[in-house]
Coordinates of C-alpha atoms and ligand atoms in Angstrom, one line a residue:
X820 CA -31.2 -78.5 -154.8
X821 CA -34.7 -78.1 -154.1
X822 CA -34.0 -79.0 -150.7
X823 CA -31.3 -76.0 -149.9
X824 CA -33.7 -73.9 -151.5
X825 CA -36.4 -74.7 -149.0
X826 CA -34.0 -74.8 -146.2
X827 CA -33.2 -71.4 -147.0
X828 CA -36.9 -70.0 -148.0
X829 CA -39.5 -72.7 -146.4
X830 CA -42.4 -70.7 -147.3
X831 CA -41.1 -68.3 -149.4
X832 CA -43.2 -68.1 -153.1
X833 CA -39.9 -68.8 -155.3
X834 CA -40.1 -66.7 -158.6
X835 CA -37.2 -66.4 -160.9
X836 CA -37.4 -63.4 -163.1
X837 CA -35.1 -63.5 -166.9
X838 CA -35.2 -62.1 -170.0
X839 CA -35.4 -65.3 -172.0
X840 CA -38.3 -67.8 -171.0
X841 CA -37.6 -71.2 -170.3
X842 CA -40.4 -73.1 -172.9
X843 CA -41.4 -70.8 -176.2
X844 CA -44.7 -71.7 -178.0
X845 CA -44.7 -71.7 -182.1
X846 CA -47.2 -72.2 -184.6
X847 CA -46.0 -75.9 -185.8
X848 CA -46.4 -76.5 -190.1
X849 CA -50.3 -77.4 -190.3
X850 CA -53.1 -74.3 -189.3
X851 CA -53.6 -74.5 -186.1
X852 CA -50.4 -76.9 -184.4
X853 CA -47.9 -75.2 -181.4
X854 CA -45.2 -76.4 -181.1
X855 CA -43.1 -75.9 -177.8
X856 CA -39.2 -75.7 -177.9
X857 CA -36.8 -75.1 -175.3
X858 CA -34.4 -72.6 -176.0
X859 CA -31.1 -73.7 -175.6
X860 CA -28.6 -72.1 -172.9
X861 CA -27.1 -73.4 -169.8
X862 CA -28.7 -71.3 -167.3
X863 CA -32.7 -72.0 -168.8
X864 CA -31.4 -75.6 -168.7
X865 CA -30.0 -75.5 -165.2
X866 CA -32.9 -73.4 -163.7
X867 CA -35.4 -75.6 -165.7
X868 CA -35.4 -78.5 -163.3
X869 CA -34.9 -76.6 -160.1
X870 CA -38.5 -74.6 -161.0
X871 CA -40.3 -78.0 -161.8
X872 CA -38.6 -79.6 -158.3
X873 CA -39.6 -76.0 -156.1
X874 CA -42.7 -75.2 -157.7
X875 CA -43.2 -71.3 -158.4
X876 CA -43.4 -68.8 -160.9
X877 CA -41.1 -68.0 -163.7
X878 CA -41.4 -64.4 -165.5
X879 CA -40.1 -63.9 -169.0
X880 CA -40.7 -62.6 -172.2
X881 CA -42.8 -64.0 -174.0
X882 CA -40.9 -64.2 -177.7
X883 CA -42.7 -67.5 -179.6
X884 CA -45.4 -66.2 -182.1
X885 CA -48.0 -68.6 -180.7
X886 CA -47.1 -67.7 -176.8
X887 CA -49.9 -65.5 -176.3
X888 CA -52.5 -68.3 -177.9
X889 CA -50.8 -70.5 -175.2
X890 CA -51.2 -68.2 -172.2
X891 CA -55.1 -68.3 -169.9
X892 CA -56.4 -64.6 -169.4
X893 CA -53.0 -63.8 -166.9
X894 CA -50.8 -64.2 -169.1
X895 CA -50.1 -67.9 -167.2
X896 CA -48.9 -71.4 -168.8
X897 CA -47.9 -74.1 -166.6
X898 CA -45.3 -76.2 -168.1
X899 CA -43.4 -78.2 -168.5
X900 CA -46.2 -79.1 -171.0
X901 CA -46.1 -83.0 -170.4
X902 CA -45.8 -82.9 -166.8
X903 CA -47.0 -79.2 -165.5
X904 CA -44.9 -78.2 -161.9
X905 CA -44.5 -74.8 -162.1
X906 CA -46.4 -71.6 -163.9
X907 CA -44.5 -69.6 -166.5
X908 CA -45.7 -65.9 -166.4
X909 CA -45.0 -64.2 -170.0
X910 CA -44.6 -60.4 -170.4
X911 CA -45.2 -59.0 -173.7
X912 CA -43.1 -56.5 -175.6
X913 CA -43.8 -55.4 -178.9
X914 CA -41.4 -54.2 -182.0
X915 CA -41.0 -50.9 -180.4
X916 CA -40.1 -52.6 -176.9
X917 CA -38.0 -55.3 -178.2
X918 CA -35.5 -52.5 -180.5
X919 CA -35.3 -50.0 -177.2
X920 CA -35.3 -52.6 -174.9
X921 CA -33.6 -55.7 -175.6
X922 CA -31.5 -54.3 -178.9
X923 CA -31.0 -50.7 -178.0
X924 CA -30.4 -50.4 -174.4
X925 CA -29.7 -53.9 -173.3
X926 CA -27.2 -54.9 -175.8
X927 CA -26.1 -51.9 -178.1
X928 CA -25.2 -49.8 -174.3
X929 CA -24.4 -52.4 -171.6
X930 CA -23.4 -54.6 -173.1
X931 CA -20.7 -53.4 -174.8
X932 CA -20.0 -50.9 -172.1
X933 CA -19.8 -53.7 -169.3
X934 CA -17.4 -55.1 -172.0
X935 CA -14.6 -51.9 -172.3
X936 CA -16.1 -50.9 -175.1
X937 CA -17.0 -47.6 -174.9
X938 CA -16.9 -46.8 -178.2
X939 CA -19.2 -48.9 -179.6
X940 CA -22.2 -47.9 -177.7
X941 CA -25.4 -45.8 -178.2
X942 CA -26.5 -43.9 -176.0
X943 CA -30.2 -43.0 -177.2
X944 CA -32.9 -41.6 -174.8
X945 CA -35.5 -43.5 -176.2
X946 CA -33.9 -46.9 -175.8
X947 CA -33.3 -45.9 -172.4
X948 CA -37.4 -45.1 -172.0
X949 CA -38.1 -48.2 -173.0
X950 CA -35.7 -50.1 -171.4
X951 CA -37.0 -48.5 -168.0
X952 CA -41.2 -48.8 -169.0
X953 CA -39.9 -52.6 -170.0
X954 CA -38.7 -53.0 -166.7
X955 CA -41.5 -51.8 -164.9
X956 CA -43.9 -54.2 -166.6
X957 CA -41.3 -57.3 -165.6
X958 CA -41.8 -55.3 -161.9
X959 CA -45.5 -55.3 -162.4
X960 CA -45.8 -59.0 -163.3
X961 CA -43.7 -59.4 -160.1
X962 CA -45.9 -57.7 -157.8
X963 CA -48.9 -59.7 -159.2
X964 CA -47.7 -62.6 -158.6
X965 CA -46.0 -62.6 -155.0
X966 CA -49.5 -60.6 -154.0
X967 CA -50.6 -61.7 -151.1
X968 CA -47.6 -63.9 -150.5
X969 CA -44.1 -63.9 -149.5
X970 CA -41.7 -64.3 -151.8
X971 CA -37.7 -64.6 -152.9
X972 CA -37.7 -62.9 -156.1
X973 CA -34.4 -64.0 -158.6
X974 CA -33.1 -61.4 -161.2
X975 CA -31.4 -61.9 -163.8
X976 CA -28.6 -60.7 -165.8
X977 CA -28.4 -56.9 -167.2
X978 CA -31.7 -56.8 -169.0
X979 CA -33.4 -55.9 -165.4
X980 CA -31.5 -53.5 -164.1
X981 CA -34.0 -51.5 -163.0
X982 CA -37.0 -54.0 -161.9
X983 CA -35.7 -54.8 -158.0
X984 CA -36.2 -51.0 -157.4
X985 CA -39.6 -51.2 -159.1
X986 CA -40.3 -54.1 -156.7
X987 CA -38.5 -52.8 -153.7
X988 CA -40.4 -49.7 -153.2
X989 CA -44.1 -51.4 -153.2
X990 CA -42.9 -54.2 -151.5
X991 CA -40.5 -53.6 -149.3
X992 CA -40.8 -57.0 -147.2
X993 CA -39.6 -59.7 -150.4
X994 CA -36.3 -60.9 -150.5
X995 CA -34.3 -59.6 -154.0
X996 CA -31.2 -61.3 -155.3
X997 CA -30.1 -60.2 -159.0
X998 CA -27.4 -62.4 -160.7
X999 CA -25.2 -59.7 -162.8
X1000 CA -23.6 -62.5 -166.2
X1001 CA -21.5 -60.0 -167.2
X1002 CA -18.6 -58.0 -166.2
X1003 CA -19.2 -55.4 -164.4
X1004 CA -16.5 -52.4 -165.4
X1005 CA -14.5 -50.3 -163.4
X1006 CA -15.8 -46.7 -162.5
X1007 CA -13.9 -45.1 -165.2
X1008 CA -16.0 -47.1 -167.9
X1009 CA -19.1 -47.5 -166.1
X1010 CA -19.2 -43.2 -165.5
X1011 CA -19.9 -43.0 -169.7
X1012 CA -23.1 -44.4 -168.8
X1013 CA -25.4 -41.4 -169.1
X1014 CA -28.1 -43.1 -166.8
X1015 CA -25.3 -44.5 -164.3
X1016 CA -27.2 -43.4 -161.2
X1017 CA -30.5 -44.8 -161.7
X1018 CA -28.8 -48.1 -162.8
X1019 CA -27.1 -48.3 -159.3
X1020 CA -30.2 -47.4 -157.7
X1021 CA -32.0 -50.2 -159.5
X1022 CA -29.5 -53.0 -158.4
X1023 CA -28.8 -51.8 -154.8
X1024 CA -32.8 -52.1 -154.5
X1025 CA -31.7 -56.1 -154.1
X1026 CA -30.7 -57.8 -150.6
X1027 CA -27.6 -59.7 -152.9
X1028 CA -26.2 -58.7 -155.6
X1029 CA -24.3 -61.4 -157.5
X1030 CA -21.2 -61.2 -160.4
X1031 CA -18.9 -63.7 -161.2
X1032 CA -16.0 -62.3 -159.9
X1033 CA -14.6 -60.4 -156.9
X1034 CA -13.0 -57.6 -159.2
X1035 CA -16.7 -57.7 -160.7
X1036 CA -18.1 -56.6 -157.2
X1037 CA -15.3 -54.4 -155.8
X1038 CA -16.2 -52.1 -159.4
X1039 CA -19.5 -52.2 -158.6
X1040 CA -19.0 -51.2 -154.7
X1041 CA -16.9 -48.5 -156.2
X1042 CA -19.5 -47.0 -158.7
X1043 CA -22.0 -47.2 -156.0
X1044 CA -19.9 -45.2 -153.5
X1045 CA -18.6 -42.7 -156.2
X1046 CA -21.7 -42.4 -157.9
X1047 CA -24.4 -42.5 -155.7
X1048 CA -22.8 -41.4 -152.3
X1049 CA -23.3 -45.7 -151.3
X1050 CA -22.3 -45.7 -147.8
X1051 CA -19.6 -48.8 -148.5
X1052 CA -18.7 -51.4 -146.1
X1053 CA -15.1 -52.6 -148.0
X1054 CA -14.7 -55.9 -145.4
X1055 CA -18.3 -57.0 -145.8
X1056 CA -18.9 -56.1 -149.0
X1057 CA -22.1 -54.5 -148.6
X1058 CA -23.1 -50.9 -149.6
X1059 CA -25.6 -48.8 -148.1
X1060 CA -28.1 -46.6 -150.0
X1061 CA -31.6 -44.8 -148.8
X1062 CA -31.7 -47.0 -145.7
X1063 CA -31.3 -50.0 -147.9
X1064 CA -28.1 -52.9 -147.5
X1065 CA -27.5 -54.2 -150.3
X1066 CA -24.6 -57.4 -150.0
X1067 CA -22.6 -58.0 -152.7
X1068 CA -20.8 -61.0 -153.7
X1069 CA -18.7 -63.1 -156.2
X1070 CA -20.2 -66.6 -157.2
X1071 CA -18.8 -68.0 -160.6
X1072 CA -21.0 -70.2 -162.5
X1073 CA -20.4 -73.4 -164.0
X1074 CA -22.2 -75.9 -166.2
X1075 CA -23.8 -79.3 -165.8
X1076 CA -20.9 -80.8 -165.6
X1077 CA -22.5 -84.5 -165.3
X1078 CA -24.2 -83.6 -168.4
X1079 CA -21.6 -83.1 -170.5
X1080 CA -19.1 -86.1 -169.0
X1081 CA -22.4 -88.1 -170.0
X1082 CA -22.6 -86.8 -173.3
X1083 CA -18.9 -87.3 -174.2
X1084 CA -19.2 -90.7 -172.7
X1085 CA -22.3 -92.4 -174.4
X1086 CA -22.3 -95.0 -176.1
X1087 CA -21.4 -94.0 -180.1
X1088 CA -19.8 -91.2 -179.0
X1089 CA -15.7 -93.1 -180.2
X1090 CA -17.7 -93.7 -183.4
X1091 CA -18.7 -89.6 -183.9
X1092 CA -15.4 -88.5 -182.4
X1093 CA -13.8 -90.9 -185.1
X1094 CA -16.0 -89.6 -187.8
X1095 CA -15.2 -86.1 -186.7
X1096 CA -11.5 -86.6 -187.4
X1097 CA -11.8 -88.3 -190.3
X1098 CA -13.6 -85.5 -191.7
X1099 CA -11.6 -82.5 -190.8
X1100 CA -7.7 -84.1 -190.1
X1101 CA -5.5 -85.8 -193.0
X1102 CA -3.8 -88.8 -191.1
X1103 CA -2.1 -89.0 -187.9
X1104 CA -3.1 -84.6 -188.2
X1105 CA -4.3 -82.3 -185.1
X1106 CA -7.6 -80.7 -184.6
X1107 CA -8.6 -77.5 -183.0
X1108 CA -12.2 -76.6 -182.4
X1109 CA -13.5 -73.0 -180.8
X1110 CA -17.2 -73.0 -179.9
X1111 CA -18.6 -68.8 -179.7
X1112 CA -21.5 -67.1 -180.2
X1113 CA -20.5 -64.5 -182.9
X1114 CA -19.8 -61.5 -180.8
X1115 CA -17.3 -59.2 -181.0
X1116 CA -16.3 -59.7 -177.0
X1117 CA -15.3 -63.6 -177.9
X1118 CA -12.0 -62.1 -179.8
X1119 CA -12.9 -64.1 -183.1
X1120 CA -10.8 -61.9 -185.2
X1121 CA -7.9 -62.1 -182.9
X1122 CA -7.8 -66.0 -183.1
X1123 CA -7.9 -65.8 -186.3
X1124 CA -4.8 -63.9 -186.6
X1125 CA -2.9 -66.1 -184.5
X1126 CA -4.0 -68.9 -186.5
X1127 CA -2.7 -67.4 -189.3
X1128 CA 0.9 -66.7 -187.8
X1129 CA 0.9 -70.3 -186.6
X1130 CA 0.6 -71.5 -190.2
X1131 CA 3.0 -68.6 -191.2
X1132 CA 5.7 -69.1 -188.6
X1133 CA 5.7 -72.3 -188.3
X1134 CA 4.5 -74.1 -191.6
X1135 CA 5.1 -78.2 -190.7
X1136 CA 1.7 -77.4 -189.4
X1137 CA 0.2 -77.0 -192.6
X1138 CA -1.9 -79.9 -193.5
X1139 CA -1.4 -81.3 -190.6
X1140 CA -3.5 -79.3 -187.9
X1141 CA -7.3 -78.0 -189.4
X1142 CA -9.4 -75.8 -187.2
X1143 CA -13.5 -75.7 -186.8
X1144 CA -15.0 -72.6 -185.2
X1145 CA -18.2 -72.9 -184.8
X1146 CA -20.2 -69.6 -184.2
X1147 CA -23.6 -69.5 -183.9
X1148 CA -24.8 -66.0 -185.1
X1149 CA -25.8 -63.4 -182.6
X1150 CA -27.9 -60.4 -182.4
X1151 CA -28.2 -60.4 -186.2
X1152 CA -29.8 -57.0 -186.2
X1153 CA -27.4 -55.4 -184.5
X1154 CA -24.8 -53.4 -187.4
X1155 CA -21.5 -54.4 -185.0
X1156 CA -22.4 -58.4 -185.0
X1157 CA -23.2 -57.8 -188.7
X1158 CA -20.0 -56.2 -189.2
X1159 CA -18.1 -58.9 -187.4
X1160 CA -19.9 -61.7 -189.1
X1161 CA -18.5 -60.5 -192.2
X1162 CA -15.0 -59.6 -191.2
X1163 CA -14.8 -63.4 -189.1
X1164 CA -15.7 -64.4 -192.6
X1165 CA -13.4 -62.3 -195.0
X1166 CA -10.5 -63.6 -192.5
X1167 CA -11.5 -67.0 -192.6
X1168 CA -11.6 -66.8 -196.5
X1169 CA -8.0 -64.9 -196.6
X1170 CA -6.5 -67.6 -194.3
X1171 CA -8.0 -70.6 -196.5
X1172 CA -6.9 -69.3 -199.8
X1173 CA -3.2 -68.5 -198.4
X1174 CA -2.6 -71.5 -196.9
X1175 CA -5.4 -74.1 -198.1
X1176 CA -4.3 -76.6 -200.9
X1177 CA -6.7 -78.8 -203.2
X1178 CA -7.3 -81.2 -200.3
X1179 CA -7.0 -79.4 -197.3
X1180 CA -9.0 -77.2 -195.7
X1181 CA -7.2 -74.6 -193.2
X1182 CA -10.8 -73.7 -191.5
X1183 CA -14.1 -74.7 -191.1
X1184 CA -16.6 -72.2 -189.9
X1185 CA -19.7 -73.6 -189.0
X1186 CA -22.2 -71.1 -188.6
X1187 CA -24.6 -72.5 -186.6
X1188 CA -25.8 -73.8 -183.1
X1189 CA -25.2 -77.5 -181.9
X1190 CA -27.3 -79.6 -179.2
X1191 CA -24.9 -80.3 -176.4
X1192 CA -25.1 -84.1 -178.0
X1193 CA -23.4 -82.4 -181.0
X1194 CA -20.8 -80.3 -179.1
X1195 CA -19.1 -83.1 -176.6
X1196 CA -18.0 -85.6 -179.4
X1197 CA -16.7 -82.2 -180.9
X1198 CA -14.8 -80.8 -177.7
X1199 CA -13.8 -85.1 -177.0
X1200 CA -12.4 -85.4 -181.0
X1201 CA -10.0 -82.1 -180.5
X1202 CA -6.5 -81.8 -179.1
X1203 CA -7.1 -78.1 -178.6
X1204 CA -9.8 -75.6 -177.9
X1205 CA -9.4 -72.0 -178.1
X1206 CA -11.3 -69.1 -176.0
X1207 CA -9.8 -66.0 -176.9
X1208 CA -12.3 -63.6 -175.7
X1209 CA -11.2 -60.3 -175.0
X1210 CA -14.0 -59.7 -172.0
X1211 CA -15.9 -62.6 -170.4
X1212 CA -17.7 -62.8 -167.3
X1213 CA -17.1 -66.7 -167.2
X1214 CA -17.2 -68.4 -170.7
X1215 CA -18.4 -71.9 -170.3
X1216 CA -17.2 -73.0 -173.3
X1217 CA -14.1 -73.5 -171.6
X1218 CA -15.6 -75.5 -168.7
X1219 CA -17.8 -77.8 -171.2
X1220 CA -14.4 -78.8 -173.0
X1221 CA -12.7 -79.4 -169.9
X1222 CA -15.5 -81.7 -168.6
X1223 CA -15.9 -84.0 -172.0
X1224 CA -12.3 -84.8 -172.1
X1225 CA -10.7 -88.3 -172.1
X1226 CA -8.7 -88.4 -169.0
X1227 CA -6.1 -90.8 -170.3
X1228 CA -5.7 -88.8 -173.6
X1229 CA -7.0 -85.3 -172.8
X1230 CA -6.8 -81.8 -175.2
X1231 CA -5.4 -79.0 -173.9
X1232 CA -7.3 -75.3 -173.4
X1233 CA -5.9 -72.6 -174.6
X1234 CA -7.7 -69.7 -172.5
X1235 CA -7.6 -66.1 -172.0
X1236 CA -6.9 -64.4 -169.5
X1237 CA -9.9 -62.1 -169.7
X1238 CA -11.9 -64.5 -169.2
X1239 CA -13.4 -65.2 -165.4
X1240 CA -13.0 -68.9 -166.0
X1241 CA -9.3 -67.9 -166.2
X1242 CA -9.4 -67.4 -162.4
X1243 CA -11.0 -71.2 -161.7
X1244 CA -9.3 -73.2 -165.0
X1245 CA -5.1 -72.7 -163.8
X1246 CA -4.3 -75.5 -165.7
X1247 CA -5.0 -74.0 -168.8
X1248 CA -2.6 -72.9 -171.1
X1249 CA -3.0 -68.7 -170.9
X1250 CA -3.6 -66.9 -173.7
X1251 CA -3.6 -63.0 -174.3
X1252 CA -5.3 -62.1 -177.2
X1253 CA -3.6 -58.9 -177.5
X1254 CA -0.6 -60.1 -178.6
X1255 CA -0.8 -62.3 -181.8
X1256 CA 2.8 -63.6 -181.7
X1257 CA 2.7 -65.4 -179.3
X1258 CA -1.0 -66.6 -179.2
X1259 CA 0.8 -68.5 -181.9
X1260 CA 3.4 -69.8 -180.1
X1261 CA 1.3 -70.9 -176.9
X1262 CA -0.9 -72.9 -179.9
X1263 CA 2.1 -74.4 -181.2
X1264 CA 3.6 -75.3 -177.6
X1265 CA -0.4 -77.1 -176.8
X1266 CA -0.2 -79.1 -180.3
X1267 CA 3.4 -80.5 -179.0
X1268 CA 2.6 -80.7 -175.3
X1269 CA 3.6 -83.9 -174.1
X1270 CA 1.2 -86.4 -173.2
X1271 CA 2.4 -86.4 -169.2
X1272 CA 1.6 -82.6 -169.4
X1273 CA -1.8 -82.8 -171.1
X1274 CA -2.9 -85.0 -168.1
X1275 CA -1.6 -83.2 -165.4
X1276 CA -3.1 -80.3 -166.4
X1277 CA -6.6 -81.9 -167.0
X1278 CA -6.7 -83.0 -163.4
X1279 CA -5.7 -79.4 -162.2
X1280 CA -8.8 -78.2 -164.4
X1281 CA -10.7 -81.1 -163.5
X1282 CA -10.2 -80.3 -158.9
X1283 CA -11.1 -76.8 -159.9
X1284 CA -14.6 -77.7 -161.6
X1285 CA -17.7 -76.8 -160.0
X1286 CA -21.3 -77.2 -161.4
X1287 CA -24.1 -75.0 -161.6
X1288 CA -25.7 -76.8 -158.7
X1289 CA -22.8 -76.2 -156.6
X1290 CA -22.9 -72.3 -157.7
X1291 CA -27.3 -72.6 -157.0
X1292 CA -26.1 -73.9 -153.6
X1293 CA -23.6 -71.1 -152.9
X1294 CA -26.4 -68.3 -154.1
X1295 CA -29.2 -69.8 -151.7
X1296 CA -26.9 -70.6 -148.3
X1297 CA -25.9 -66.5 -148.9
X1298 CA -29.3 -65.3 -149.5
X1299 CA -30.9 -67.5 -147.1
X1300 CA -28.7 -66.3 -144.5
X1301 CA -29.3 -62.5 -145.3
X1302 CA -32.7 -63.3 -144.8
X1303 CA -32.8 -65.1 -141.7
X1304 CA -30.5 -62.1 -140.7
X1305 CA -27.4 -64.7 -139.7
X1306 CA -24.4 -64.1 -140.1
X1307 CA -23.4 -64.9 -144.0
X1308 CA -21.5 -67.7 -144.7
X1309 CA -18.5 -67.5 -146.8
X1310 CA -18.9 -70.3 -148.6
X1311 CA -18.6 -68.1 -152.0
X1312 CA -15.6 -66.1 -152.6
X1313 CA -15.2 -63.2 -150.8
X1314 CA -14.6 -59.5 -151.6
X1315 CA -11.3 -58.1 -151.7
X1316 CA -11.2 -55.9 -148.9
X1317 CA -10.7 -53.1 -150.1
X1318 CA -10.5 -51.8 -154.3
X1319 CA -6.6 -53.0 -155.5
X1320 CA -4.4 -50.0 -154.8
X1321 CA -1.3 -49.3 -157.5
X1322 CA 2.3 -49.9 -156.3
X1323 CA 5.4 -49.0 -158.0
X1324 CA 7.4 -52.4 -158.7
X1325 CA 10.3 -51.8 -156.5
Ligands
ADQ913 P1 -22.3 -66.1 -173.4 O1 -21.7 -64.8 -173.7 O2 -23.3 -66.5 -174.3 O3 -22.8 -66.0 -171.9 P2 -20.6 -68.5 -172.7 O4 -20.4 -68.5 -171.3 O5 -19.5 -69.0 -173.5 O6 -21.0 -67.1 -173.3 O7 -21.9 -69.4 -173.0 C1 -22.2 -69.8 -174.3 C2 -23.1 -71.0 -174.2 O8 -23.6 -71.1 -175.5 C3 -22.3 -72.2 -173.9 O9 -23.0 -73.1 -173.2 C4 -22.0 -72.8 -175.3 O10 -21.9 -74.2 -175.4 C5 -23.2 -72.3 -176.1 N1 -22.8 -72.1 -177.5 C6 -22.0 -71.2 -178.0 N2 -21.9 -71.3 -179.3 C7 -22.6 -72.4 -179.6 C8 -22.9 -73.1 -180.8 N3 -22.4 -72.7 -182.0 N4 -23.7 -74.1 -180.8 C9 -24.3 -74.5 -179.6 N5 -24.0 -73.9 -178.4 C10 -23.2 -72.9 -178.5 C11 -23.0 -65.0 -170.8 C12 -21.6 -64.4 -170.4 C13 -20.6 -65.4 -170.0 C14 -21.1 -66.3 -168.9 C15 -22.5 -66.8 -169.3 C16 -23.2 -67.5 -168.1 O11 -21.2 -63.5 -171.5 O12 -19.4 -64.8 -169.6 O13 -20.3 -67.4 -168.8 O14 -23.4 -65.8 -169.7 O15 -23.2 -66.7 -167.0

């Protein structure tokens, strides 16, 4: 990987530039003992080893309480701390920053906006201020450290909208890409947004602009031409804006893959998946597991329901098929996750009591995260998993169960179809959270699927799974090419070329 990276920037400075940082520094138990943890999350953990194998800066926030005592007088730490290779560069944000910033503007108005939820944003002028003077500093930290030097500069996600402009207009000369994690939504959503314009500005300030999928990019393309007055070429995918081209394209992500095979694979892993069913299914029973963060664009509530029809409609499954969601709890301070944590719970205690008996258990909710050693005997011991999101840019949930299966004896995915990994995964088993009835008879047809079935759809999930280094690989041929000025490979999916026009069915 490190290789296509230099093939595409040979002496290029490479800095990637996130919201989260990639090693966090805490004060251990005794006075005076740090402690560094990596924060778990596929993309810190996929972008990890590429920094230590190019070299190069990585610019974050720095959230551990004993990051600053870490950092030398610029705010520098090389890591990783037992073998040093590249230089984390931490930004500070204080309480003030962190509620505009991060829980105000980043996820309490895009995100739910980039999610069809209109409704449940906030618009507030002062998250917006800080979001932008938040922003600048990540641009600030940028220019400092690609002065002097050339550079490809790597944004990500919806935190830093607004940095590549920052960057752009001092430096003119670095190459920007911006990876967007997140749907982006179609110009009738995205025109609530009362800062719509100087978002677009912010992200057409890159050279590529990344999102998952081509729908993702064609809204975009459309917001920029409606919006801004983007001059918008619909066969290249590129939009022009204050003598800027900005290319857009669709490149989904995946996970480790190798990882997780390995994971599910080790040896002790029969004995946990064993374990696993002895615990949570009575006899020759089924298991279902759902792995989420607990937010409300997963559709947590909406499996539930359709859990609860199953047992309803169709009660021979009663004892005989138990459930484990495990949701890791998100965003804590935010009143809507608090809101759902307590309605996922009510549900889950409604379902239990109606349907539970003295020795069985309808669902377990585990509230907490698992290492990925913890998760692939999980996703190996079930005979379905369940994504029911009702937006998703990807959801790799759905990729990391489909990569630990036993091929010989797979489970089967249910997945929605709001989910990008829809597009990639066709041998799942579609779900639409929308319509309860029959999410709960799509579960029952997976739990009776017959064994042929299960395969053959495992390998059609299995051809269509890339991995992260595949989508790295995709991202740097594109954005080398754009800056070499070639002609762009289409190696990643391209644009539709033009936005989908309505037809009548005839
Ligand atoms: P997320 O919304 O966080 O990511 P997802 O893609 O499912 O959603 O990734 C979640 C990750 O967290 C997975 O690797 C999963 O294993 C892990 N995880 C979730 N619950 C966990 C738990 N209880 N314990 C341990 N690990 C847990 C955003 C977008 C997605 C997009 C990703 C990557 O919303 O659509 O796929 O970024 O671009």
């Amino acid at each position: 990987m490190a290789a296509l990276f230099r093939a595409a920037f040979p002496d290029e400075r490479f800095v990637v530039v996130s919201n989260r940082e990639p090693y966090e520094h805490r004060w251990g138990e005794y006075v005076g003992e740090v402690e560094v943890h990596r924060p778990a999350g596929g993309l810190t953990s996929a972008l990890d080893p590429l920094m230590q194998a190019v070299g190069g800066v990585w610019i974050a926030w720095g959230s551990g309480d004993a990051d600053g005592a870490a950092v030398d007088a610029h705010d520098r730490v090389r890591v990783p701390p037992e073998e040093p290779s590249y230089t984390l560069r931490r930004v500070w944000l204080d309480q003030r920053d962190i509620h505009g910033y991060y829980l105000g503007y980043s996820n309490q108005f895009l995100w739910p906006m980039c999610h069809l939820r209109p409704e449940l944003t906030r618009a507030r002028s002062r998250y917006w201020e800080r979001y932008r003077r938040v922003n600048r500093r990540f641009a600030e930290a940028v220019l400092e450290e690609t002065s002097g030097t050339t550079a490809a500069v790597w944004f990500q996600d919806y935190h830093l909208a607004l940095a590549p402009m920052f960057v752009r207009a001092r430096r003119p000369d670095l190459s920007l890409a911006h990876f967007w994690h997140i749907p982006w939504p179609p110009f009738e959503i995205f025109r609530v947004t009362p800062q719509a314009r100087e978002l677009l500005q912010g992200l057409l300030a890159n050279d590529l602009m990344g999102f998952q999928l081509p729908s993702f990019g064609a809204h975009f393309l459309h917001c920029a031409a409606e919006l801004l007055g983007a001059e918008v070429d619909w066969e290249t995918g590129e939009a022009t804006y204050a003598g800027h081209t900005c290319r857009v394209r669709a490149f989904p992500i995946s996970i480790d893959v190798g990882a997780f095979q390995e994971a599910a694979s080790v040896p002790g892993t029969e004995g946990r998946v064993t374990k696993l069913r002895e615990r949570y299914v009575r006899d020759e029973g089924q298991l279902g597991v759902g792995v989420d963060r607990m937010d409300y664009s997963k559709g947590l509530p909406e499996k539930l329901k359709a859990l609860d029809l199953l047992w309803e409609r169709y009660p021979e499954f009663r004892e005989r098929f138990t459930f484990v969601q495990v949701a890791v709890p998100s965003r804590t301070d935010i009143e809507a996750y608090d809101d759902l944590t307590h309605k996922v719970e009510r549900l889950t205690w409604e379902i239990n009591d109606r349907y539970g008996t003295a020795e069985w258990r309808p669902i377990h909710l585990i509230k907490r995260s698992l290492s990925t050693d913890g998760l692939a005997p999980l996703y190996r011991a079930a005979d379905v998993c369940i994504v029911s999101s009702l937006q998703d840019g990807m959801n790799l949930v759905a990729k990391e169960f489909v990569a630990c299966q036993d091929q010989d004896d797979p489970g089967v995915l249910l997945l929605s179809r709001f989910t990008g990994a829809f597009e990639e995964l066709t041998g799942s088993v579609e779900v639409n959270p929308y319509d309860p009835e029959e999410f709960a008879r799509r579960i029952r047809d997976a739990l009776t699927m017959p064994h042929s079935e299960r395969v053959s759809r495992l390998q059609e999930m299995r051809q269509g799974l890339r991995t992260i280094y595949d989508w790295m690989a995709d991202i740097f041929e594109v954005w080398g090419a754009l800056h070499r000025a070639g002609p762009i490979p289409l190696t990643a999916p391209a644009l539709p070329p033009k936005p989908p026009t309505a037809e009548w069915p005839g």
